[in-house]
Amino acid sequence: MIQIMASWWHWFFLEQTDKVAERVIDAEPDAWYKATSERMGTEAYEDLRRAIHDPATVHALCEDQGAGLGVDREHDVTDHELADASPVPCRRCGPPNPSDARQTEAWGAWRGTGLLVRIR
C-alpha cells in the first residue's frame, strides 16, 4: 500500500508540514484544480470554485490528503489486524473496471483479511 501512495507525488506534496502546498494552491486555486462546468455541471463547478478559493477549505483538503500517509495508514493497519476478529462488510465505490492498476492493487490488499470486499 505504501508503494502505491509513494507513486502518487501529490500525497507527499500535500502533506508537507510547512504548508507549501497550501501556499501554492491558495496562490492559484483554479490552476491547481483543473475543473470545468462542462465536465461537472454549473452548480457543482460553482460550489467547487467557492470551496477552493477559501483558504480554510484548502487547509482541510491538504490535511485530509496528508492523513493518508499518517493516521489513515495507522488505522488501515489496525483494521487489517482486527479483521479476523470482527469482519465488517465493505463496498468499494468506483468504476467497474478500474483503468489504473494501482486502484485494483490497493483494493486487492484487503482481500483475504476477513472483510467482504465487493468490487463493482
N, CA, C and O atoms as a MOPAC input file, in Angstrom:
PM7 MOZYME 1SCF
protein

 N      0.82500 1    -1.19700 1     0.00000 1
 C      0.00000 1     0.00000 1     0.00000 1
 C      0.86900 1     1.26100 1     0.00000 1
 O      0.56800 1     2.22300 1    -0.70600 1
 N      1.94600 1     1.25600 1     0.79000 1
 C      2.83200 1     2.41400 1     0.83500 1
 C      3.43200 1     2.67700 1    -0.54200 1
 O      3.59300 1     3.83400 1    -0.93100 1
 N      3.76700 1     1.62000 1    -1.28800 1
 C      4.33800 1     1.79600 1    -2.62400 1
 C      3.34200 1     2.48300 1    -3.54600 1
 O      3.72300 1     3.30100 1    -4.38400 1
 N      2.07700 1     2.15100 1    -3.39000 1
 C      1.04200 1     2.78300 1    -4.21300 1
 C      0.98600 1     4.27200 1    -3.90400 1
 O      0.99300 1     5.10600 1    -4.80900 1
 N      0.93100 1     4.59500 1    -2.62300 1
 C      0.85300 1     6.00200 1    -2.23800 1
 C      2.10200 1     6.76300 1    -2.65500 1
 O      2.02200 1     7.92000 1    -3.07000 1
 N      3.25300 1     6.11600 1    -2.54600 1
 C      4.50700 1     6.78100 1    -2.89400 1
 C      4.56800 1     7.12900 1    -4.37400 1
 O      5.24700 1     8.08300 1    -4.75300 1
 N      3.87700 1     6.38000 1    -5.20900 1
 C      3.89900 1     6.66600 1    -6.64100 1
 C      3.02700 1     7.86700 1    -6.99400 1
 O      3.08800 1     8.37500 1    -8.11400 1
 N      2.22900 1     8.31300 1    -6.05700 1
 C      1.38100 1     9.48600 1    -6.28200 1
 C      2.01000 1    10.66500 1    -5.55400 1
 O      1.75600 1    10.86700 1    -4.36600 1
 N      2.81500 1    11.43200 1    -6.24400 1
 C      3.61100 1    12.50300 1    -5.65200 1
 C      2.77900 1    13.49900 1    -4.87200 1
 O      3.24700 1    14.06500 1    -3.88400 1
 N      1.53700 1    13.72000 1    -5.31400 1
 C      0.73500 1    14.75400 1    -4.65600 1
 C      0.47100 1    14.44700 1    -3.18300 1
 O      0.24800 1    15.36600 1    -2.39400 1
 N      0.49200 1    13.17000 1    -2.80200 1
 C      0.31200 1    12.83800 1    -1.38700 1
 C      1.42400 1    13.48700 1    -0.56500 1
 O      1.16600 1    14.07500 1     0.48500 1
 N      2.64400 1    13.37700 1    -1.04200 1
 C      3.78000 1    13.95200 1    -0.32300 1
 C      3.75800 1    15.47600 1    -0.37400 1
 O      4.07600 1    16.14700 1     0.60700 1
 N      3.38200 1    16.00400 1    -1.51700 1
 C      3.30200 1    17.45700 1    -1.67000 1
 C      2.26700 1    18.03700 1    -0.70700 1
 O      2.54200 1    19.01100 1    -0.00700 1
 N      1.09300 1    17.44400 1    -0.67500 1
 C      0.01700 1    17.96900 1     0.16200 1
 C      0.27400 1    17.76900 1     1.65200 1
 O     -0.31700 1    18.46300 1     2.47900 1
 N      1.14500 1    16.83400 1     1.99900 1
 C      1.38200 1    16.50500 1     3.39300 1
 C      2.48300 1    17.33600 1     4.04200 1
 O      2.71500 1    17.20500 1     5.24400 1
 N      3.15300 1    18.17100 1     3.29600 1
 C      4.26600 1    18.94900 1     3.84600 1
 C      3.81700 1    19.77300 1     5.05200 1
 O      2.82100 1    20.49300 1     4.98300 1
 N      4.54800 1    19.66400 1     6.14400 1
 C      4.14000 1    20.33000 1     7.38000 1
 C      4.34000 1    21.83900 1     7.35700 1
 O      3.73900 1    22.54800 1     8.16400 1
 N      5.16400 1    22.34100 1     6.45700 1
 C      5.36300 1    23.79400 1     6.41300 1
 C      4.37700 1    24.47900 1     5.46900 1
 O      4.56100 1    25.64200 1     5.10900 1
 N      3.35100 1    23.76900 1     5.07800 1
 C      2.22000 1    24.31900 1     4.31800 1
 C      2.58100 1    24.82500 1     2.92300 1
 O      1.94800 1    25.74900 1     2.41400 1
 N      3.59200 1    24.22600 1     2.30900 1
 C      3.97600 1    24.60500 1     0.94600 1
 C      2.79400 1    24.43000 1     0.00100 1
 O      2.49500 1    25.32400 1    -0.79100 1
 N      2.13000 1    23.30100 1     0.07700 1
 C      1.01200 1    23.02000 1    -0.82700 1
 C     -0.09100 1    24.05500 1    -0.66700 1
 O     -0.65800 1    24.52500 1    -1.65400 1
 N     -0.39100 1    24.40400 1     0.55900 1
 C     -1.45000 1    25.39000 1     0.78800 1
 C     -1.09700 1    26.72900 1     0.15000 1
 O     -1.95800 1    27.37200 1    -0.45200 1
 N      0.14800 1    27.15300 1     0.27400 1
 C      0.55300 1    28.42900 1    -0.32800 1
 C      0.47200 1    28.36200 1    -1.85300 1
 O      0.02700 1    29.31400 1    -2.49400 1
 N      0.89800 1    27.25000 1    -2.43000 1
 C      0.84700 1    27.09400 1    -3.88900 1
 C     -0.60000 1    27.07300 1    -4.37100 1
 O     -0.94600 1    27.76900 1    -5.32600 1
 N     -1.43700 1    26.29000 1    -3.72500 1
 C     -2.83700 1    26.17600 1    -4.14400 1
 C     -3.57300 1    27.49200 1    -3.92300 1
 O     -4.31300 1    27.94100 1    -4.79800 1
 N     -3.37600 1    28.11800 1    -2.75800 1
 C     -4.05600 1    29.38800 1    -2.47800 1
 C     -3.66400 1    30.48200 1    -3.46500 1
 O     -4.47000 1    31.36600 1    -3.75300 1
 N     -2.43900 1    30.43800 1    -3.98600 1
 C     -1.98100 1    31.45500 1    -4.94100 1
 C     -2.74400 1    31.36700 1    -6.26300 1
 O     -3.04600 1    32.39300 1    -6.87100 1
 N     -3.05800 1    30.14700 1    -6.71200 1
 C     -3.77300 1    29.95000 1    -7.97900 1
 C     -4.66000 1    28.71100 1    -7.90600 1
 O     -4.36000 1    27.70300 1    -8.54600 1
 N     -5.73700 1    28.76700 1    -7.14200 1
 C     -6.56600 1    27.57200 1    -6.96900 1
 C     -7.15400 1    27.03500 1    -8.27800 1
 O     -7.28600 1    25.82300 1    -8.44900 1
 N     -7.50300 1    27.92600 1    -9.19000 1
 C     -8.08900 1    27.45200 1   -10.45200 1
 C     -7.06400 1    26.72700 1   -11.31800 1
 O     -7.43200 1    25.86700 1   -12.11800 1
 N     -5.78600 1    27.06200 1   -11.17000 1
 C     -4.73900 1    26.36300 1   -11.91900 1
 C     -4.48000 1    24.98600 1   -11.32600 1
 O     -4.15800 1    24.04700 1   -12.05500 1
 N     -4.61600 1    24.85900 1   -10.02100 1
 C     -4.36600 1    23.57600 1    -9.35300 1
 C     -5.50300 1    22.59500 1    -9.62700 1
 O     -5.26300 1    21.43600 1    -9.96200 1
 N     -6.73900 1    23.06500 1    -9.48200 1
 C     -7.91500 1    22.21700 1    -9.71800 1
 C     -8.45500 1    22.54900 1   -11.10000 1
 O     -9.17400 1    23.53300 1   -11.27900 1
 N     -8.10600 1    21.73000 1   -12.06200 1
 C     -8.47500 1    22.00000 1   -13.45300 1
 C     -9.86800 1    21.45200 1   -13.75500 1
 O    -10.02300 1    20.51000 1   -14.53100 1
 N    -10.86000 1    22.04600 1   -13.14000 1
 C    -12.24300 1    21.61200 1   -13.33200 1
 C    -12.92800 1    22.54000 1   -14.32900 1
 O    -12.51100 1    23.68100 1   -14.52700 1
 N    -13.98300 1    22.03100 1   -14.95000 1
 C    -14.78800 1    22.85100 1   -15.84900 1
 C    -16.26100 1    22.57900 1   -15.58400 1
 O    -16.63900 1    21.49300 1   -15.14600 1
 N    -17.07800 1    23.57600 1   -15.85600 1
 C    -18.52000 1    23.39700 1   -15.67200 1
 C    -19.07300 1    22.39100 1   -16.67800 1
 O    -20.08900 1    21.74600 1   -16.41700 1
 N    -18.41700 1    22.25500 1   -17.81400 1
 C    -18.87000 1    21.28700 1   -18.81600 1
 C    -18.72500 1    19.85400 1   -18.30600 1
 O    -19.55300 1    18.99500 1   -18.60800 1
 N    -17.68700 1    19.60700 1   -17.54600 1
 C    -17.43600 1    18.24700 1   -17.05000 1
 C    -18.24900 1    17.91400 1   -15.81000 1
 O    -18.60100 1    16.75400 1   -15.59700 1
 N    -18.55600 1    18.91900 1   -14.98200 1
 C    -19.18700 1    18.60300 1   -13.70600 1
 C    -20.50700 1    19.31700 1   -13.46500 1
 O    -21.11800 1    19.13500 1   -12.41200 1
 N    -20.95200 1    20.10900 1   -14.39700 1
 C    -22.20200 1    20.83900 1   -14.22700 1
 C    -21.95000 1    22.18100 1   -13.55200 1
 O    -21.02100 1    22.33100 1   -12.76000 1
 N    -22.78600 1    23.14100 1   -13.87800 1
 C    -22.59400 1    24.51000 1   -13.40200 1
 C    -22.66400 1    24.61800 1   -11.88900 1
 O    -21.80800 1    25.25600 1   -11.27600 1
 N    -23.66500 1    24.00700 1   -11.28000 1
 C    -23.84000 1    24.13000 1    -9.83100 1
 C    -22.65900 1    23.52500 1    -9.06400 1
 O    -22.12800 1    24.14300 1    -8.14100 1
 N    -22.25600 1    22.32200 1    -9.45000 1
 C    -21.12800 1    21.66900 1    -8.77800 1
 C    -19.83900 1    22.46000 1    -9.00600 1
 O    -19.01400 1    22.58900 1    -8.10100 1
 N    -19.67400 1    22.98300 1   -10.21300 1
 C    -18.47800 1    23.76700 1   -10.52800 1
 C    -18.40500 1    25.02800 1    -9.66600 1
 O    -17.34500 1    25.35700 1    -9.13300 1
 N    -19.51900 1    25.72400 1    -9.53100 1
 C    -19.53900 1    26.93200 1    -8.69800 1
 C    -19.26600 1    26.59800 1    -7.23700 1
 O    -18.56900 1    27.34400 1    -6.54900 1
 N    -19.81200 1    25.48100 1    -6.76000 1
 C    -19.52300 1    25.04100 1    -5.38500 1
 C    -18.03000 1    24.76900 1    -5.21000 1
 O    -17.42800 1    25.17800 1    -4.21700 1
 N    -17.44200 1    24.07800 1    -6.18000 1
 C    -16.01000 1    23.78100 1    -6.11300 1
 C    -15.18700 1    25.06400 1    -6.10200 1
 O    -14.26300 1    25.20600 1    -5.30100 1
 N    -15.52000 1    25.99100 1    -6.98500 1
 C    -14.75900 1    27.24700 1    -7.05100 1
 C    -14.85300 1    28.02200 1    -5.74500 1
 O    -13.85600 1    28.57900 1    -5.28300 1
 N    -16.03000 1    28.06500 1    -5.14900 1
 C    -16.16600 1    28.73600 1    -3.85200 1
 C    -15.26900 1    28.06400 1    -2.81500 1
 O    -14.58400 1    28.73000 1    -2.03900 1
 N    -15.28600 1    26.75100 1    -2.81800 1
 C    -14.51700 1    25.99700 1    -1.82100 1
 C    -13.01300 1    26.19800 1    -1.99200 1
 O    -12.31200 1    26.46500 1    -1.01600 1
 N    -12.51500 1    26.07200 1    -3.21200 1
 C    -11.06100 1    26.13700 1    -3.39900 1
 C    -10.50500 1    27.55100 1    -3.27100 1
 O     -9.29100 1    27.73300 1    -3.18000 1
 N    -11.37700 1    28.54300 1    -3.26400 1
 C    -10.93000 1    29.92000 1    -3.04000 1
 C    -11.00200 1    30.29700 1    -1.56100 1
 O    -10.73700 1    31.44200 1    -1.19700 1
 N    -11.35500 1    29.34900 1    -0.72300 1
 C    -11.40700 1    29.55500 1     0.72700 1
 C    -10.17800 1    28.88400 1     1.34500 1
 O    -10.08000 1    27.65800 1     1.32700 1
 N     -9.24000 1    29.66500 1     1.89200 1
 C     -8.02600 1    29.07300 1     2.46400 1
 C     -8.29800 1    28.01800 1     3.54100 1
 O     -7.52100 1    27.07500 1     3.68500 1
 N     -9.37300 1    28.16200 1     4.28400 1
 C     -9.69100 1    27.15600 1     5.31000 1
 C    -10.04500 1    25.81800 1     4.66500 1
 O     -9.70500 1    24.76200 1     5.19700 1
 N    -10.72500 1    25.86200 1     3.52400 1
 C    -11.06500 1    24.62900 1     2.81200 1
 C     -9.80900 1    23.99500 1     2.23000 1
 O     -9.63200 1    22.77900 1     2.31000 1
 N     -8.94300 1    24.80500 1     1.64800 1
 C     -7.68800 1    24.28200 1     1.09300 1
 C     -6.86900 1    23.63000 1     2.20700 1
 O     -6.28100 1    22.56700 1     2.00900 1
 N     -6.83200 1    24.26600 1     3.36800 1
 C     -6.12100 1    23.68600 1     4.51600 1
 C     -6.70500 1    22.31400 1     4.85500 1
 O     -5.96300 1    21.35100 1     5.05200 1
 N     -8.03500 1    22.22600 1     4.92200 1
 C     -8.68800 1    20.95000 1     5.25400 1
 C     -8.40400 1    19.89100 1     4.19400 1
 O     -8.16700 1    18.73100 1     4.53300 1
 N     -8.42400 1    20.26800 1     2.92300 1
 C     -8.12600 1    19.31700 1     1.84800 1
 C     -6.70400 1    18.77900 1     1.97500 1
 O     -6.47200 1    17.58100 1     1.80900 1
 N     -5.76000 1    19.65800 1     2.26700 1
 C     -4.36300 1    19.22700 1     2.42200 1
 C     -4.20600 1    18.32800 1     3.63800 1
 O     -3.49200 1    17.32700 1     3.58100 1
 N     -4.86300 1    18.67200 1     4.73000 1
 C     -4.79700 1    17.84700 1     5.93600 1
 C     -5.36300 1    16.45300 1     5.66600 1
 O     -4.80000 1    15.45000 1     6.10200 1
 N     -6.47900 1    16.40300 1     4.94300 1
 C     -7.11500 1    15.12100 1     4.65100 1
 C     -6.21900 1    14.25500 1     3.77700 1
 O     -6.05500 1    13.06500 1     4.04400 1
 N     -5.64600 1    14.83500 1     2.74600 1
 C     -4.74700 1    14.07400 1     1.87700 1
 C     -3.51000 1    13.61800 1     2.63700 1
 O     -3.06300 1    12.48200 1     2.48100 1
 N     -2.96300 1    14.49500 1     3.45200 1
 C     -1.78000 1    14.15100 1     4.22400 1
 C     -2.03200 1    13.03100 1     5.21700 1
 O     -1.12200 1    12.27000 1     5.54500 1
 N     -3.25800 1    12.92700 1     5.69300 1
 C     -3.59200 1    11.86700 1     6.65200 1
 C     -3.40100 1    10.48500 1     6.04000 1
 O     -3.20400 1     9.51000 1     6.76400 1
 N     -3.45500 1    10.39400 1     4.72500 1
 C     -3.25600 1     9.11300 1     4.05500 1
 C     -1.89300 1     8.50000 1     4.31800 1
 O     -1.72700 1     7.28400 1     4.22700 1
 N     -0.92900 1     9.32900 1     4.64000 1
 C      0.41400 1     8.82700 1     4.94100 1
 C      0.64800 1     8.67300 1     6.43500 1
 O      1.68800 1     8.16300 1     6.85100 1
 N     -0.29800 1     9.10300 1     7.23400 1
 C     -0.11900 1     9.05900 1     8.68200 1
 C     -1.21300 1     8.27600 1     9.36900 1
 O     -1.21800 1     7.04500 1     9.36800 1
 N     -2.13800 1     9.01000 1     9.95400 1
 C     -3.16100 1     8.38500 1    10.78800 1
 C     -4.04100 1     7.41900 1     9.99000 1
 O     -4.43300 1     6.37900 1    10.52000 1
 N     -4.36200 1     7.73500 1     8.73000 1
 C     -5.17100 1     6.80800 1     7.93300 1
 C     -4.44000 1     5.48600 1     7.74500 1
 O     -5.04400 1     4.41600 1     7.82400 1
 N     -3.14600 1     5.56300 1     7.49900 1
 C     -2.33600 1     4.34500 1     7.32800 1
 C     -2.33200 1     3.53500 1     8.62000 1
 O     -2.47100 1     2.31200 1     8.59100 1
 N     -2.17300 1     4.21100 1     9.74700 1
 C     -2.20200 1     3.52200 1    11.04000 1
 C     -3.54500 1     2.83500 1    11.25500 1
 O     -3.59800 1     1.71000 1    11.75200 1
 N     -4.62600 1     3.50600 1    10.88200 1
 C     -5.95700 1     2.90800 1    11.01400 1
 C     -6.11300 1     1.70400 1    10.09300 1
 O     -6.73800 1     0.71400 1    10.47300 1
 N     -5.55000 1     1.77700 1     8.88200 1
 C     -5.60500 1     0.63200 1     7.97000 1
 C     -4.91100 1    -0.58300 1     8.57500 1
 O     -5.43600 1    -1.69500 1     8.51100 1
 N     -3.74200 1    -0.37600 1     9.15900 1
 C     -3.00800 1    -1.48200 1     9.78100 1
 C     -3.84500 1    -2.08400 1    10.90500 1
 O     -3.96700 1    -3.30400 1    11.00700 1
 N     -4.41700 1    -1.23400 1    11.74100 1
 C     -5.26600 1    -1.71900 1    12.83600 1
 C     -6.46900 1    -2.47000 1    12.28700 1
 O     -6.82300 1    -3.53100 1    12.80200 1
 N     -7.10300 1    -1.93200 1    11.24500 1
 C     -8.25700 1    -2.60100 1    10.64300 1
 C     -7.88400 1    -3.98400 1    10.13300 1
 O     -8.63200 1    -4.94200 1    10.32900 1
 N     -6.73500 1    -4.09300 1     9.48100 1
 C     -6.27700 1    -5.39400 1     8.98400 1
 C     -6.05900 1    -6.36300 1    10.14100 1
 O     -6.40900 1    -7.54000 1    10.05000 1
 N     -5.48300 1    -5.86500 1    11.22000 1
 C     -5.21600 1    -6.72300 1    12.37800 1
 C     -6.50700 1    -7.19100 1    13.04400 1
 O     -6.56500 1    -8.30300 1    13.56900 1
 N     -7.53100 1    -6.36100 1    13.02700 1
 C     -8.79400 1    -6.69500 1    13.68600 1
 C     -9.78800 1    -7.40800 1    12.77500 1
 O    -10.82600 1    -7.87900 1    13.24000 1
 N     -9.48100 1    -7.49100 1    11.48700 1
 C    -10.44300 1    -8.01600 1    10.52000 1
 C    -10.91500 1    -9.41900 1    10.85800 1
 O    -12.10200 1    -9.71500 1    10.71900 1
 N    -10.02100 1   -10.28500 1    11.29500 1
 C    -10.42300 1   -11.64900 1    11.61400 1
 C    -11.33400 1   -11.69500 1    12.83100 1
 O    -12.21500 1   -12.55100 1    12.91700 1
 N    -11.12800 1   -10.78300 1    13.77000 1
 C    -11.92300 1   -10.78000 1    14.99700 1
 C    -13.31900 1   -10.21500 1    14.77400 1
 O    -14.27600 1   -10.68800 1    15.38600 1
 N    -13.45000 1    -9.23500 1    13.92900 1
 C    -14.76100 1    -8.61600 1    13.71100 1
 C    -14.88300 1    -8.13700 1    12.27400 1
 O    -14.70700 1    -6.95000 1    11.99700 1
 N    -15.18400 1    -9.05800 1    11.35000 1
 C    -15.29900 1    -8.65900 1     9.94700 1
 C    -16.43600 1    -7.66000 1     9.73200 1
 O    -17.52100 1    -7.80000 1    10.29800 1
 N    -16.17300 1    -6.67600 1     8.92400 1
 C    -17.15100 1    -5.64900 1     8.61100 1
 C    -17.27800 1    -5.58200 1     7.09600 1
 O    -16.27500 1    -5.42700 1     6.39900 1
 N    -18.50400 1    -5.69900 1     6.57400 1
 C    -18.65900 1    -5.58400 1     5.12000 1
 C    -18.17400 1    -4.22500 1     4.62400 1
 O    -18.32900 1    -3.20200 1     5.29100 1
 N    -17.59700 1    -4.24900 1     3.46200 1
 C    -17.05200 1    -3.03100 1     2.87100 1
 C    -17.40400 1    -3.03900 1     1.39300 1
 O    -17.27100 1    -4.06600 1     0.72800 1
 N    -17.84400 1    -1.92400 1     0.88500 1
 C    -18.14000 1    -1.84400 1    -0.53900 1
 C    -17.29500 1    -0.74700 1    -1.16100 1
 O    -17.22800 1     0.37200 1    -0.65200 1
 N    -16.66400 1    -1.08000 1    -2.25000 1
 C    -15.84800 1    -0.11900 1    -2.97600 1
 C    -16.72800 1     0.59200 1    -3.98700 1
 O    -17.44400 1    -0.05200 1    -4.75400 1
 N    -16.67800 1     1.90100 1    -3.99200 1
 C    -17.39900 1     2.68300 1    -4.98600 1
 C    -16.39700 1     3.15100 1    -6.02400 1
 O    -15.39900 1     3.79200 1    -5.69700 1
 N    -16.66500 1     2.83200 1    -7.24200 1
 C    -15.74500 1     3.24500 1    -8.29300 1
 C    -16.11500 1     2.57200 1    -9.59400 1
 O    -17.13500 1     1.88800 1    -9.67800 1
 N    -15.29300 1     2.76000 1   -10.60500 1
 C    -15.59900 1     2.17100 1   -11.90400 1
 C    -15.55000 1     0.65200 1   -11.83700 1
 O    -14.75100 1     0.09000 1   -11.08800 1
 N    -16.40300 1    -0.02400 1   -12.61900 1
 C    -16.43000 1    -1.48800 1   -12.58600 1
 C    -15.12200 1    -2.11300 1   -13.04400 1
 O    -14.75400 1    -3.19000 1   -12.57400 1
 N    -14.42500 1    -1.46000 1   -13.94400 1
 C    -13.13800 1    -1.94700 1   -14.44100 1
 C    -12.11900 1    -0.82500 1   -14.32800 1
 O    -11.89600 1    -0.09700 1   -15.29500 1
 N    -11.49600 1    -0.67300 1   -13.16400 1
 C    -10.55700 1     0.44100 1   -12.99600 1
 C     -9.47000 1     0.42000 1   -14.06100 1
 O     -8.87600 1    -0.62100 1   -14.34000 1
 N     -9.22000 1     1.57800 1   -14.64900 1
 C     -8.18300 1     1.66100 1   -15.67700 1
 C     -6.79800 1     1.76400 1   -15.05100 1
 O     -5.79200 1     1.52100 1   -15.71800 1
 N     -6.74600 1     2.11600 1   -13.80000 1
 C     -5.47200 1     2.27900 1   -13.10800 1
 C     -5.20200 1     1.03100 1   -12.27800 1
 O     -5.93000 1     0.74100 1   -11.32900 1
 N     -4.16600 1     0.30000 1   -12.63300 1
 C     -3.84500 1    -0.94900 1   -11.93100 1
 C     -3.58000 1    -0.70900 1   -10.45700 1
 O     -3.78300 1    -1.60200 1    -9.63500 1
 N     -3.12400 1     0.50300 1   -10.11200 1
 C     -2.85700 1     0.80200 1    -8.70300 1
 C     -4.14000 1     0.77300 1    -7.88100 1
 O     -4.10900 1     0.39500 1    -6.71000 1
 N     -5.27700 1     1.16800 1    -8.47900 1
 C     -6.55200 1     1.11600 1    -7.75800 1
 C     -6.91800 1    -0.32700 1    -7.45800 1
 O     -7.30500 1    -0.65900 1    -6.33800 1
 N     -6.79400 1    -1.17500 1    -8.45700 1
 C     -7.11000 1    -2.58600 1    -8.27700 1
 C     -6.18200 1    -3.20100 1    -7.24200 1
 O     -6.62000 1    -3.98500 1    -6.40000 1
 N     -4.90400 1    -2.85100 1    -7.30200 1
 C     -3.93500 1    -3.38800 1    -6.35100 1
 C     -4.25300 1    -2.93400 1    -4.93000 1
 O     -4.13300 1    -3.71500 1    -3.98600 1
 N     -4.65300 1    -1.68900 1    -4.77700 1
 C     -4.97000 1    -1.16800 1    -3.44200 1
 C     -6.12300 1    -1.94100 1    -2.82300 1
 O     -6.06100 1    -2.31500 1    -1.65100 1
 N     -7.16600 1    -2.18000 1    -3.59100 1
 C     -8.30500 1    -2.91800 1    -3.03600 1
 C     -7.98100 1    -4.38800 1    -2.88500 1
 O     -8.52600 1    -5.05900 1    -2.00800 1
 N     -7.10100 1    -4.89600 1    -3.72900 1
 C     -6.68900 1    -6.28900 1    -3.60200 1
 C     -6.00300 1    -6.56100 1    -2.27700 1
 O     -6.02900 1    -7.68600 1    -1.77700 1
 N     -5.38400 1    -5.52400 1    -1.70500 1
 C     -4.70500 1    -5.68200 1    -0.41700 1
 C     -5.67600 1    -6.05500 1     0.69300 1
 O     -5.26900 1    -6.61900 1     1.70900 1
 N     -6.95400 1    -5.74500 1     0.50900 1
 C     -7.94800 1    -6.05700 1     1.54400 1
 C     -8.47700 1    -7.47800 1     1.42200 1
 O     -9.05200 1    -8.00700 1     2.37300 1
 N     -8.29100 1    -8.10000 1     0.27100 1
 C     -8.78400 1    -9.47300 1     0.10400 1
 C     -8.03700 1   -10.40100 1     1.04500 1
 O     -6.84600 1   -10.21600 1     1.29400 1
 N     -8.72300 1   -11.37800 1     1.55500 1
 C     -8.10600 1   -12.34400 1     2.44500 1
 C     -7.95500 1   -11.85000 1     3.87300 1
 O     -7.30400 1   -12.50100 1     4.69000 1
 N     -8.54800 1   -10.71100 1     4.18100 1
 C     -8.43000 1   -10.16400 1     5.53400 1
 C     -9.62300 1   -10.52700 1     6.40400 1
 O     -9.63700 1   -10.23000 1     7.59900 1
 N    -10.62000 1   -11.16400 1     5.81500 1
 C    -11.83300 1   -11.43600 1     6.56600 1
 C    -12.92300 1   -10.42800 1     6.26500 1
 O    -14.06600 1   -10.59500 1     6.69200 1
 N    -12.57700 1    -9.39100 1     5.53700 1
 C    -13.57100 1    -8.39600 1     5.15700 1
 C    -14.20200 1    -8.80300 1     3.84000 1
 O    -13.53500 1    -9.36300 1     2.97000 1
 N    -15.46500 1    -8.52800 1     3.69700 1
 C    -16.14400 1    -8.77800 1     2.43700 1
 C    -15.95900 1    -7.54400 1     1.56700 1
 O    -16.50300 1    -6.47900 1     1.86200 1
 N    -15.20100 1    -7.69000 1     0.51100 1
 C    -14.94800 1    -6.57200 1    -0.38800 1
 C    -15.55400 1    -6.90900 1    -1.73100 1
 O    -15.19900 1    -7.90800 1    -2.35600 1
 N    -16.45700 1    -6.07800 1    -2.16200 1
 C    -17.07800 1    -6.28000 1    -3.47700 1
 C    -16.61900 1    -5.16100 1    -4.39100 1
 O    -16.84900 1    -3.98400 1    -4.11100 1
 N    -15.98100 1    -5.52400 1    -5.46300 1
 C    -15.55600 1    -4.52000 1    -6.43400 1
 C    -16.56600 1    -4.53200 1    -7.55900 1
 O    -16.75400 1    -5.53700 1    -8.24500 1
 N    -17.20700 1    -3.40100 1    -7.73100 1
 C    -18.22600 1    -3.26900 1    -8.77700 1
 C    -17.87400 1    -2.13800 1    -9.69600 1
 O    -18.60700 1    -1.86300 1   -10.64600 1

